Short mmCIF file of C-alpha atoms in Angstrom, two decimals:
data_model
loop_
_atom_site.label_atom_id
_atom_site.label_comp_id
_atom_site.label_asym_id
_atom_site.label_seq_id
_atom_site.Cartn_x
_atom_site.Cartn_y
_atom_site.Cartn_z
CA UNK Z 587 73.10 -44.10 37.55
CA UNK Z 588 71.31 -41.00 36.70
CA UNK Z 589 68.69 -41.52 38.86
CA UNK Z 590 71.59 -42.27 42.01
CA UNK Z 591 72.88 -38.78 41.03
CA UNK Z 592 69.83 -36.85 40.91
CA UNK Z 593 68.80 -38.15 44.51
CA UNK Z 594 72.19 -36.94 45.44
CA UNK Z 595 72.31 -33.55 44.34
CA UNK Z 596 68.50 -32.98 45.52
CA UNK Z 597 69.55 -34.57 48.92
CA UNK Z 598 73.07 -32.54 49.47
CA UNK Z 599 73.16 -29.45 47.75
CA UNK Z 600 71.30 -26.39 49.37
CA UNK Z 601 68.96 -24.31 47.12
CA UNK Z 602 71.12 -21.81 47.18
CA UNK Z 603 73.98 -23.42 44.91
CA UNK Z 604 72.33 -25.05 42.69
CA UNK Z 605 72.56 -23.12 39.38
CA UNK Z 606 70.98 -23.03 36.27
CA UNK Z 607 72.78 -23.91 33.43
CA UNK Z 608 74.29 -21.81 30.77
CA UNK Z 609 74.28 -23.14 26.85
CA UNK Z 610 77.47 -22.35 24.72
CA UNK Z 611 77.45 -21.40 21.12
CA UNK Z 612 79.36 -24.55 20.48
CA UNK Z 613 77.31 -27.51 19.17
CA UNK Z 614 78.74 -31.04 20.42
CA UNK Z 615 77.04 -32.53 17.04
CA UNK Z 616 73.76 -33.71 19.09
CA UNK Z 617 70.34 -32.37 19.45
CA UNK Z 618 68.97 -31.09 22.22
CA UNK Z 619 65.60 -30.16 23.36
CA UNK Z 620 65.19 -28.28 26.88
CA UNK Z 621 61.57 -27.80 28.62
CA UNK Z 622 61.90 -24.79 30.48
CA UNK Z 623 60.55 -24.25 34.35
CA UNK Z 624 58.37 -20.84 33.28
CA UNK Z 625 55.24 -21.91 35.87
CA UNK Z 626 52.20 -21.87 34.08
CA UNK Z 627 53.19 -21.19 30.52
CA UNK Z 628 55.65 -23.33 27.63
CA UNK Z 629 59.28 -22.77 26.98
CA UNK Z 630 60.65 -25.08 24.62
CA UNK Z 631 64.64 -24.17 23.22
CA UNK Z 632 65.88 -26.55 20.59
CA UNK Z 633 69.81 -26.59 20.18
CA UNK Z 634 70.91 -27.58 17.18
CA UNK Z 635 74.23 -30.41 16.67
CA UNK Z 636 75.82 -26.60 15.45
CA UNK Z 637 74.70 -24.56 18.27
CA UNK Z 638 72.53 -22.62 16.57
CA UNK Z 639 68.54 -22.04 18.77
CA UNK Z 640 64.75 -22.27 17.75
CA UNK Z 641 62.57 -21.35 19.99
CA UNK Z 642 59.17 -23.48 20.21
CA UNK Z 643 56.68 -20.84 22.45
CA UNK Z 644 58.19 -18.81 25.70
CA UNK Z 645 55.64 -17.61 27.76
CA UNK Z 646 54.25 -17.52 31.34
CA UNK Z 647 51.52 -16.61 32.96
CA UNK Z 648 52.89 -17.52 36.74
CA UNK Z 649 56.36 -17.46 37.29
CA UNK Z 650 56.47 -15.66 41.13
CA UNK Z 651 55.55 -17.98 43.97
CA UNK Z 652 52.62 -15.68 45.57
CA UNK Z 653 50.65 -18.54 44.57
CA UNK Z 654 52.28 -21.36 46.33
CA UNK Z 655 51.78 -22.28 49.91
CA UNK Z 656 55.00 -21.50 51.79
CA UNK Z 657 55.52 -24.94 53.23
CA UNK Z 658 56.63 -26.08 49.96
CA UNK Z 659 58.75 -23.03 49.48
CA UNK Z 660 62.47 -24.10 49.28
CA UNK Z 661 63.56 -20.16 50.35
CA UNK Z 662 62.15 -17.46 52.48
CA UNK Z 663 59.63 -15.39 50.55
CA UNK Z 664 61.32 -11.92 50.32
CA UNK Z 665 58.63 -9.59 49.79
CA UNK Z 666 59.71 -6.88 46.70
CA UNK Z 667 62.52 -8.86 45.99
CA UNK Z 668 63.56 -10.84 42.69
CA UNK Z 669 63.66 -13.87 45.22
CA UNK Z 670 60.32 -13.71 45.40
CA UNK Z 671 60.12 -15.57 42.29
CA UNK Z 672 60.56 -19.39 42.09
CA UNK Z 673 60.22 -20.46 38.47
CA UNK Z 674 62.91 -19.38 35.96
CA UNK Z 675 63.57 -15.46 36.41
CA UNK Z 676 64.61 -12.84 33.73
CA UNK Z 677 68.31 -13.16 34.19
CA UNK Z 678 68.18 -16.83 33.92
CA UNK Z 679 66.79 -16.82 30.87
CA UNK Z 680 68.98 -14.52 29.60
CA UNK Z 681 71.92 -16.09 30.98
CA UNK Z 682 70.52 -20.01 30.29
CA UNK Z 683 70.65 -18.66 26.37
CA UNK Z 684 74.61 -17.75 27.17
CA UNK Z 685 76.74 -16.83 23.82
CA UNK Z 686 73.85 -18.55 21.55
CA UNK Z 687 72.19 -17.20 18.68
CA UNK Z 688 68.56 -17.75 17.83
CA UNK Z 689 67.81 -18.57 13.73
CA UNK Z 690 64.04 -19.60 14.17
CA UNK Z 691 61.06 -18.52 16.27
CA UNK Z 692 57.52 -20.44 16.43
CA UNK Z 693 54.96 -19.27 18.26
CA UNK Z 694 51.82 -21.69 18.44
CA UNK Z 695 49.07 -18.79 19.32
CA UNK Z 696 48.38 -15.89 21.18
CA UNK Z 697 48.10 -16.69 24.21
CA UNK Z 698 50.43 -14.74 26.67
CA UNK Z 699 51.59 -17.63 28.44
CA UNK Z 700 53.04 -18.50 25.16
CA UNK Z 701 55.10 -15.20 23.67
CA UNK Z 702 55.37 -12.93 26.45
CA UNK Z 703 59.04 -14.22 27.60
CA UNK Z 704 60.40 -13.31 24.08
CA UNK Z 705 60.83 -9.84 25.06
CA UNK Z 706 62.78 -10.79 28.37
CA UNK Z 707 65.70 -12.44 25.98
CA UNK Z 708 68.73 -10.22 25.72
CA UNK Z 709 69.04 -8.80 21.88
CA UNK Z 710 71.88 -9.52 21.19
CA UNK Z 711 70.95 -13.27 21.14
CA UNK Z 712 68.05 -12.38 18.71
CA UNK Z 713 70.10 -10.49 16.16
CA UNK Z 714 70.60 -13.92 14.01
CA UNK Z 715 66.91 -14.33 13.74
CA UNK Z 716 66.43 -15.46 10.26
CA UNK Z 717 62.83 -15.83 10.05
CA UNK Z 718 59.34 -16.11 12.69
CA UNK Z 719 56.56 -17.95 12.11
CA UNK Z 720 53.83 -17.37 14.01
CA UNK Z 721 50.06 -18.63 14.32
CA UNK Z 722 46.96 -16.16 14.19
CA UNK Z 723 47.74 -12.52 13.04
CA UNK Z 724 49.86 -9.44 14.25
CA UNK Z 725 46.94 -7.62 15.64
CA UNK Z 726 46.60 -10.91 18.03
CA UNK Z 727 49.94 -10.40 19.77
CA UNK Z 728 49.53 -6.78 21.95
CA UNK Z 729 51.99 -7.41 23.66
CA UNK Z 730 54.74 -7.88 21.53
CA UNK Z 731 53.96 -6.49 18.00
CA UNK Z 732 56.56 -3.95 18.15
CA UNK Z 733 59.35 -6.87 18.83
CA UNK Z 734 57.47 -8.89 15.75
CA UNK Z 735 58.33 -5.40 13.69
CA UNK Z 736 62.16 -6.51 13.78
CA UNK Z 737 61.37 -9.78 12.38
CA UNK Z 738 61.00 -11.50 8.98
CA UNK Z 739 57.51 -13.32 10.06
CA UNK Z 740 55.05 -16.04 8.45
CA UNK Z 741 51.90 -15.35 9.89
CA UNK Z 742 49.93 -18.42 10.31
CA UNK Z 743 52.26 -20.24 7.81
CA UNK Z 744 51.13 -22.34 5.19
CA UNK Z 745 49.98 -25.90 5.99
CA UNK Z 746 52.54 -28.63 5.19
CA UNK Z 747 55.19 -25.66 5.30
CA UNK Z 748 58.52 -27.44 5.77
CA UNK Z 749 61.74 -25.36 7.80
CA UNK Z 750 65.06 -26.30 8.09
CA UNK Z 751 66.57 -25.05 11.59
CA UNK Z 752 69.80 -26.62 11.87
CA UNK Z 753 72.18 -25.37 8.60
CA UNK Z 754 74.47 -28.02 7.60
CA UNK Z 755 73.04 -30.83 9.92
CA UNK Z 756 73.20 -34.30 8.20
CA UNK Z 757 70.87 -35.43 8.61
CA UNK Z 758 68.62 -32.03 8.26
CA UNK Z 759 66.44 -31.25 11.21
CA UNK Z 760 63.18 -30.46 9.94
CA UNK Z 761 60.31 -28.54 11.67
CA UNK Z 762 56.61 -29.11 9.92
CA UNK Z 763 53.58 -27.41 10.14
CA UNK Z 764 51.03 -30.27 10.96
CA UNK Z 765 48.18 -27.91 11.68
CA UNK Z 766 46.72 -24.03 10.92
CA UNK Z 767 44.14 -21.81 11.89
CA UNK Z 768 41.97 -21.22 8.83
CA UNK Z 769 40.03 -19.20 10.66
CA UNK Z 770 37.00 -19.86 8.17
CA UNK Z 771 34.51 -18.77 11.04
CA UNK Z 772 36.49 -15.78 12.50
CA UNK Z 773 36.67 -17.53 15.62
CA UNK Z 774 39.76 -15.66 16.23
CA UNK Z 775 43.08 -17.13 18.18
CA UNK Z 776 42.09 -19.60 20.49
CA UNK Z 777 43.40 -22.59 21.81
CA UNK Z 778 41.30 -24.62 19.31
CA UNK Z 779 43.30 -23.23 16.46
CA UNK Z 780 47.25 -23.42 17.77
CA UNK Z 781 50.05 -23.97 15.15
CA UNK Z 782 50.85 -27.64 15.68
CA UNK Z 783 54.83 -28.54 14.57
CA UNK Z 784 56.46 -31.72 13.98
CA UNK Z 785 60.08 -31.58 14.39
CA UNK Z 786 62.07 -34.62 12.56
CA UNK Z 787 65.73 -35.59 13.03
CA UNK Z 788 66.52 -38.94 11.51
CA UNK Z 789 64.74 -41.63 13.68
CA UNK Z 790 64.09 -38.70 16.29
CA UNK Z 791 60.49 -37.00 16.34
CA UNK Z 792 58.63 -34.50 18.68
CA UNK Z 793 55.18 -32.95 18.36
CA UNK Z 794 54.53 -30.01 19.88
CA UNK Z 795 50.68 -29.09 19.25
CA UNK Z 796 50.70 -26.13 21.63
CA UNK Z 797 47.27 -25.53 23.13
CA UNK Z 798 45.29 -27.59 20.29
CA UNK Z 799 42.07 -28.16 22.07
CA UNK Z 800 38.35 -29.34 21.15
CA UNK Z 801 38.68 -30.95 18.72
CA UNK Z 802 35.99 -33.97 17.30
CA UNK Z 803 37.40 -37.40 16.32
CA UNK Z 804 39.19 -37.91 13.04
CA UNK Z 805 40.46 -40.72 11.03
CA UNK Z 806 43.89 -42.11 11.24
CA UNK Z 807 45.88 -45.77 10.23
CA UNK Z 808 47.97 -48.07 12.16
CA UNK Z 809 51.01 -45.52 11.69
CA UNK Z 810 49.31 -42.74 12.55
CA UNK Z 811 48.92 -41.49 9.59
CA UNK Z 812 46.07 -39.19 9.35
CA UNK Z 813 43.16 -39.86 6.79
CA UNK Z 814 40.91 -37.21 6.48
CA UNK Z 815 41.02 -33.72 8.06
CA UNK Z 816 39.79 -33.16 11.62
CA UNK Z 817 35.82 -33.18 11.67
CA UNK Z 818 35.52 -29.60 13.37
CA UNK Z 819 36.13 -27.41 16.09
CA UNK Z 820 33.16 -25.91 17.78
CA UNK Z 821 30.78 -28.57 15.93
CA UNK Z 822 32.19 -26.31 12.59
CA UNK Z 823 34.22 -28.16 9.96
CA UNK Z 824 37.11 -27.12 8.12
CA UNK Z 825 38.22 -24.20 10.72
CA UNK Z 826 41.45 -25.88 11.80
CA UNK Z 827 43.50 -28.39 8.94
CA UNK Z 828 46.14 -31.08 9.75
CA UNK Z 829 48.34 -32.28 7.29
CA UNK Z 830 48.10 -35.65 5.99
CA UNK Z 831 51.30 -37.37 4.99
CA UNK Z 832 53.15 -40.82 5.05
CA UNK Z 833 54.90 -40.10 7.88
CA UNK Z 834 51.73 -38.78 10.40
CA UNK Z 835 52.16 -37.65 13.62
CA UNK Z 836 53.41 -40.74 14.85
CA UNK Z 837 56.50 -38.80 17.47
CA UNK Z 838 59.15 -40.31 19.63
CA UNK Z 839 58.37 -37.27 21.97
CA UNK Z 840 55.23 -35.33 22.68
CA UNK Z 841 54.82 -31.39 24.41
CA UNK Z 842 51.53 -32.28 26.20
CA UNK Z 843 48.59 -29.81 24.03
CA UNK Z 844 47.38 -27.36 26.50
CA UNK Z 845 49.85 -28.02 29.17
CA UNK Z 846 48.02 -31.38 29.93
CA UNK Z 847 44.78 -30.45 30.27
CA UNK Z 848 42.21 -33.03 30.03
CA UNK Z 849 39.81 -33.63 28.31
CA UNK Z 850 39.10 -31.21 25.81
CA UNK Z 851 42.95 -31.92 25.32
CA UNK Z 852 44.78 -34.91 24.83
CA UNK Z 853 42.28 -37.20 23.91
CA UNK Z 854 42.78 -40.90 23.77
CA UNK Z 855 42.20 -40.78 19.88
CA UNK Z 856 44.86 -38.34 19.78
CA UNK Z 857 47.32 -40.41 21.76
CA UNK Z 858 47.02 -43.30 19.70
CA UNK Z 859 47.48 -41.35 16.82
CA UNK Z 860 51.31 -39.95 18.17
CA UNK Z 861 51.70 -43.15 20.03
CA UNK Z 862 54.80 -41.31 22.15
CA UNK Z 863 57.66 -43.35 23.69
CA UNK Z 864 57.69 -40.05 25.98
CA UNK Z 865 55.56 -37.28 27.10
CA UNK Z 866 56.58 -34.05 28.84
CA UNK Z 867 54.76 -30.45 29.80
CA UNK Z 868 56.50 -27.40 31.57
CA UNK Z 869 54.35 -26.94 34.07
CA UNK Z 870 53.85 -25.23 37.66
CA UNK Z 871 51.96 -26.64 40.83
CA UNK Z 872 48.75 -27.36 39.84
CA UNK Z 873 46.04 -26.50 42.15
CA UNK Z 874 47.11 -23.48 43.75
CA UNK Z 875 45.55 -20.55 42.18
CA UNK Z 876 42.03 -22.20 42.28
CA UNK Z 877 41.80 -22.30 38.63
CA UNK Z 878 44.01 -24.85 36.70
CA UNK Z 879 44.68 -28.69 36.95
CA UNK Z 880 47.38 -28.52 34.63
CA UNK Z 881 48.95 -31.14 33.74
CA UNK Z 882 45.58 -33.05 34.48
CA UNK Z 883 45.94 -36.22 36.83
CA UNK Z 884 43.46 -38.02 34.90
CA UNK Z 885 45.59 -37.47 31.66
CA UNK Z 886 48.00 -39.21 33.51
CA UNK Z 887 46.52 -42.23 34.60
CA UNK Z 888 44.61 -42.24 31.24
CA UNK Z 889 47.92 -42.76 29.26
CA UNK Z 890 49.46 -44.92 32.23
CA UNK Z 891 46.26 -46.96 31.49
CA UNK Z 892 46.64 -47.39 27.91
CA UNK Z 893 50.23 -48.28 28.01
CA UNK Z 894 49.81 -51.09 30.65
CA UNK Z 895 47.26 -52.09 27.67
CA UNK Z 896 49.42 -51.90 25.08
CA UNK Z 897 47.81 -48.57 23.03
CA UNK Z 898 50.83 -46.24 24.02
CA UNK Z 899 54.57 -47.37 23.93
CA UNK Z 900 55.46 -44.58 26.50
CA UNK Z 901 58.80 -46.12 28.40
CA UNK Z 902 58.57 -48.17 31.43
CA UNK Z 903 61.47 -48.13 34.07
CA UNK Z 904 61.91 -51.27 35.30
CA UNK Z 905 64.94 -49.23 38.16
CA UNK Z 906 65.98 -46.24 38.96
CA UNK Z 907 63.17 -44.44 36.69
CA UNK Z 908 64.80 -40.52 35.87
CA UNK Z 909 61.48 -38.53 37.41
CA UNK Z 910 59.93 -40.59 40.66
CA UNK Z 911 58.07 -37.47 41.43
CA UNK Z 912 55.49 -34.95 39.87
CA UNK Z 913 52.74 -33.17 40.92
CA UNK Z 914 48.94 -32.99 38.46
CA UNK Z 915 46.00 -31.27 39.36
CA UNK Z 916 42.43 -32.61 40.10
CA UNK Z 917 39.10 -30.62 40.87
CA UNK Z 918 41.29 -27.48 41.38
CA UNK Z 919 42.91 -30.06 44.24
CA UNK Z 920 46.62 -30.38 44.03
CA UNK Z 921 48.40 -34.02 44.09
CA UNK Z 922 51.75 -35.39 44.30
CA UNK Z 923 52.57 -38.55 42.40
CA UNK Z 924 55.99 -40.53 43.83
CA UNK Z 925 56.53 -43.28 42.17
CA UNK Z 926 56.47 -42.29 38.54
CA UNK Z 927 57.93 -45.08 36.43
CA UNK Z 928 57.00 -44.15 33.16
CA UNK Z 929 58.60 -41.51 30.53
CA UNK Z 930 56.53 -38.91 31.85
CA UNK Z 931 58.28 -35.68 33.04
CA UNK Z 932 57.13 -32.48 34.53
CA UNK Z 933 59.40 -28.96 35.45
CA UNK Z 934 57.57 -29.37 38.83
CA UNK Z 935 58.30 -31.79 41.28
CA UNK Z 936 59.13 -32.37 45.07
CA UNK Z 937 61.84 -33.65 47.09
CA UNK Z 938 62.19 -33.70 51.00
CA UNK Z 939 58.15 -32.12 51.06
CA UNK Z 940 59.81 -28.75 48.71
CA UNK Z 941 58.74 -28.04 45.90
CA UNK Z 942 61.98 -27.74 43.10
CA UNK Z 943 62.30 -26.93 39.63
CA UNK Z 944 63.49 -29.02 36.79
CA UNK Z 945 64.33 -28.07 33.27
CA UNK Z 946 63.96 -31.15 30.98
CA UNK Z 947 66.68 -32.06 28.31
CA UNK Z 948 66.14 -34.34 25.96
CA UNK Z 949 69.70 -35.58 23.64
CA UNK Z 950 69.09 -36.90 20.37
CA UNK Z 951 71.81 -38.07 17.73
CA UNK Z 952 69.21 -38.75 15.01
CA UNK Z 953 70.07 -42.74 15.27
CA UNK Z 954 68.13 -44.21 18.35
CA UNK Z 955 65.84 -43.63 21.03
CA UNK Z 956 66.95 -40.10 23.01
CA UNK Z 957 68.14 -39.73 26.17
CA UNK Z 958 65.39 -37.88 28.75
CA UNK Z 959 66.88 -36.23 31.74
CA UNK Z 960 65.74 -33.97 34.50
CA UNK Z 961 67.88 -31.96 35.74
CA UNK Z 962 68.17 -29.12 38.57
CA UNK Z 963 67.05 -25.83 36.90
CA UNK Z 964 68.80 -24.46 40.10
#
């Protein structure tokens, strides 16, 4: 059924009334997790079963469509003009956060594409912040170091470091630091040494590793548990640390690392390790400013591979799958994929040969598997 009303609303409705949506202050007693359309960047918001908002990375590095061909375009470029942005503008962010209040803040590194939306949200949403906690130091983040000022912050939090977002939730949901930057070598904030958080609600997990990249094999049992710490970065040991626990990193839900790149990212080892019933990356169209592939088509038909083999338990649709359509990148070559059946979602997709946005919402009561939706950013 929701795949008969998506097809409806992408067939009917102009561009031009479709709207984003607006969250309310008022929890409905579920979890929700939103993937936000920010073009070449993350945006993660998690809404607690209260109300209350963490914020997993908000960043972007491409969010106005001079780098997409117009014959994708869904609206007239207007040259100047605050329509000549297609992924999620200023005031939608702003007005997507509604009467909310943000408790928690992560950021996974300093990469712009990563922080540099936090200053866009309206301040009044931000004056609940209880506490940040935020990979690499202050000195990293130019941008934004007078907005950390405000802010209770944990830079490049302890390993293991437990925090409980949601106050009063039964059961609690519980955000973990899986993995710091030591930063034994001084090899400063890169993507090889990203904050990497487990959240856990109940039955409900999601990983979100930010850009964790190069990294050599490591060790890890049947539950994806790992055994021993990862065997370097850079051919140097010890610079980044993962937690080891009972639980792993085993996740019902995985942020792609690096916004699906492939393969310094992602690596099959790494998979296995998460074993995901769903994957999903905000993302923009790949290909088009000659540089990235993200998400990474071979990624894609690497973990469509190993769960047709059994490695990765990532959901097949036998009808009606939720996202037919995404588009990955290949030898800075741009491809569209349109007959997705798997639990794989992406902000960008296409419909009628134009290019649309999707925010991704993910509902989770802490019980069972979630529920994984696109839906119409606008």
């Amino acid at each position: 059924m929701i795949g008969i009303i998506l097809c409806f609303l992408l067939t009917v409705l102009p561009y031009s009334e479709q709207k984003a949506p607006v969250l309310s202050a008022k929890g409905d007693g579920l979890l929700h997790i939103y993937a936000l359309p920010v073009g070449q960047g993350d945006g993660t918001i998690i809404q607690c079963p209260n109300g209350d908002i963490a914020i997993v990375d908000l960043g972007s590095s491409t969010r106005k469509h001079n780098d997409i061909p117009d014959v994708v375009l869904p609206m007239k470029r207007v040259k100047g003009s605050d329509n000549a942005h297609y992924y999620m503008t200023d005031d939608e962010l702003k007005d997507f956060l509604g009467d909310t209040n943000v408790k928690y803040v992560f950021i996974t590194h300093a990469d712009t594409d990563h922080y540099n939306l936090f200053v866009k949200i309206d301040p009044k949403r931000l004056q609940t912040v209880i506490e940040a906690y935020v990979g690499c130091e202050a000195e990293d983040y130019k941008e934004m170091q007078e907005w950390l000022k405000k802010y209770k912050v944990q830079y490049n939090p302890k390993l293991g470091n437990v925090v409980s977002i949601c106050h009063g939730s039964m059961p609690e949901v519980n955000v973990k630091v899986m993995a710091i930057n030591t930063d034994k070598y001084n090899l400063g904030c890169s993507n090889s040494n990203s904050m990497a958080l487990r959240l856990e609600y109940g039955t409900f997990s999601l990983f979100l590793p930010g850009d964790l990249e190069n990294y050599d094999s490591f060790n890890y049992d049947d539950n994806g548990v790992i055994t021993s710490d990862l065997k370097g970065i850079y051919g140097k040991p010890g610079v980044l640390k993962i937690v080891s626990d009972t639980k792993g990193i085993r996740s019902t839900v995985y942020r792609l690392a690096h916004h699906g790149a492939w393969p310094n990212a992602n690596p099959p080892y790494f998979l296995k390790a998460i074993q995901p019933k769903y994957v999903f990356s905000s993302s923009k169209l790949p290909g088009t400013d000659g540089s990235y592939n993200h998400p990474n088509c071979d990624l894609y038909d690497k973990m469509i591979d190993m769960t047709n083999h059994g490695q990765l338990p990532i959901i097949k649709y036998p009808t009606n799958p939720p996202q037919k359509d995404y588009f990955c990148g290949k030898k800075k070559e741009r491809y569209h994929e349109n007959n997705n059946e798997y639990g794989i979602f992406t902000t960008a997709a296409m419909n009628n040969g134009r290019l649309i946005n999707y925010f991704i919402q993910i509902d989770a009561d802490g019980k069972k598997d979630p529920q994984v939706t696109p839906k119409l950013w606008r």
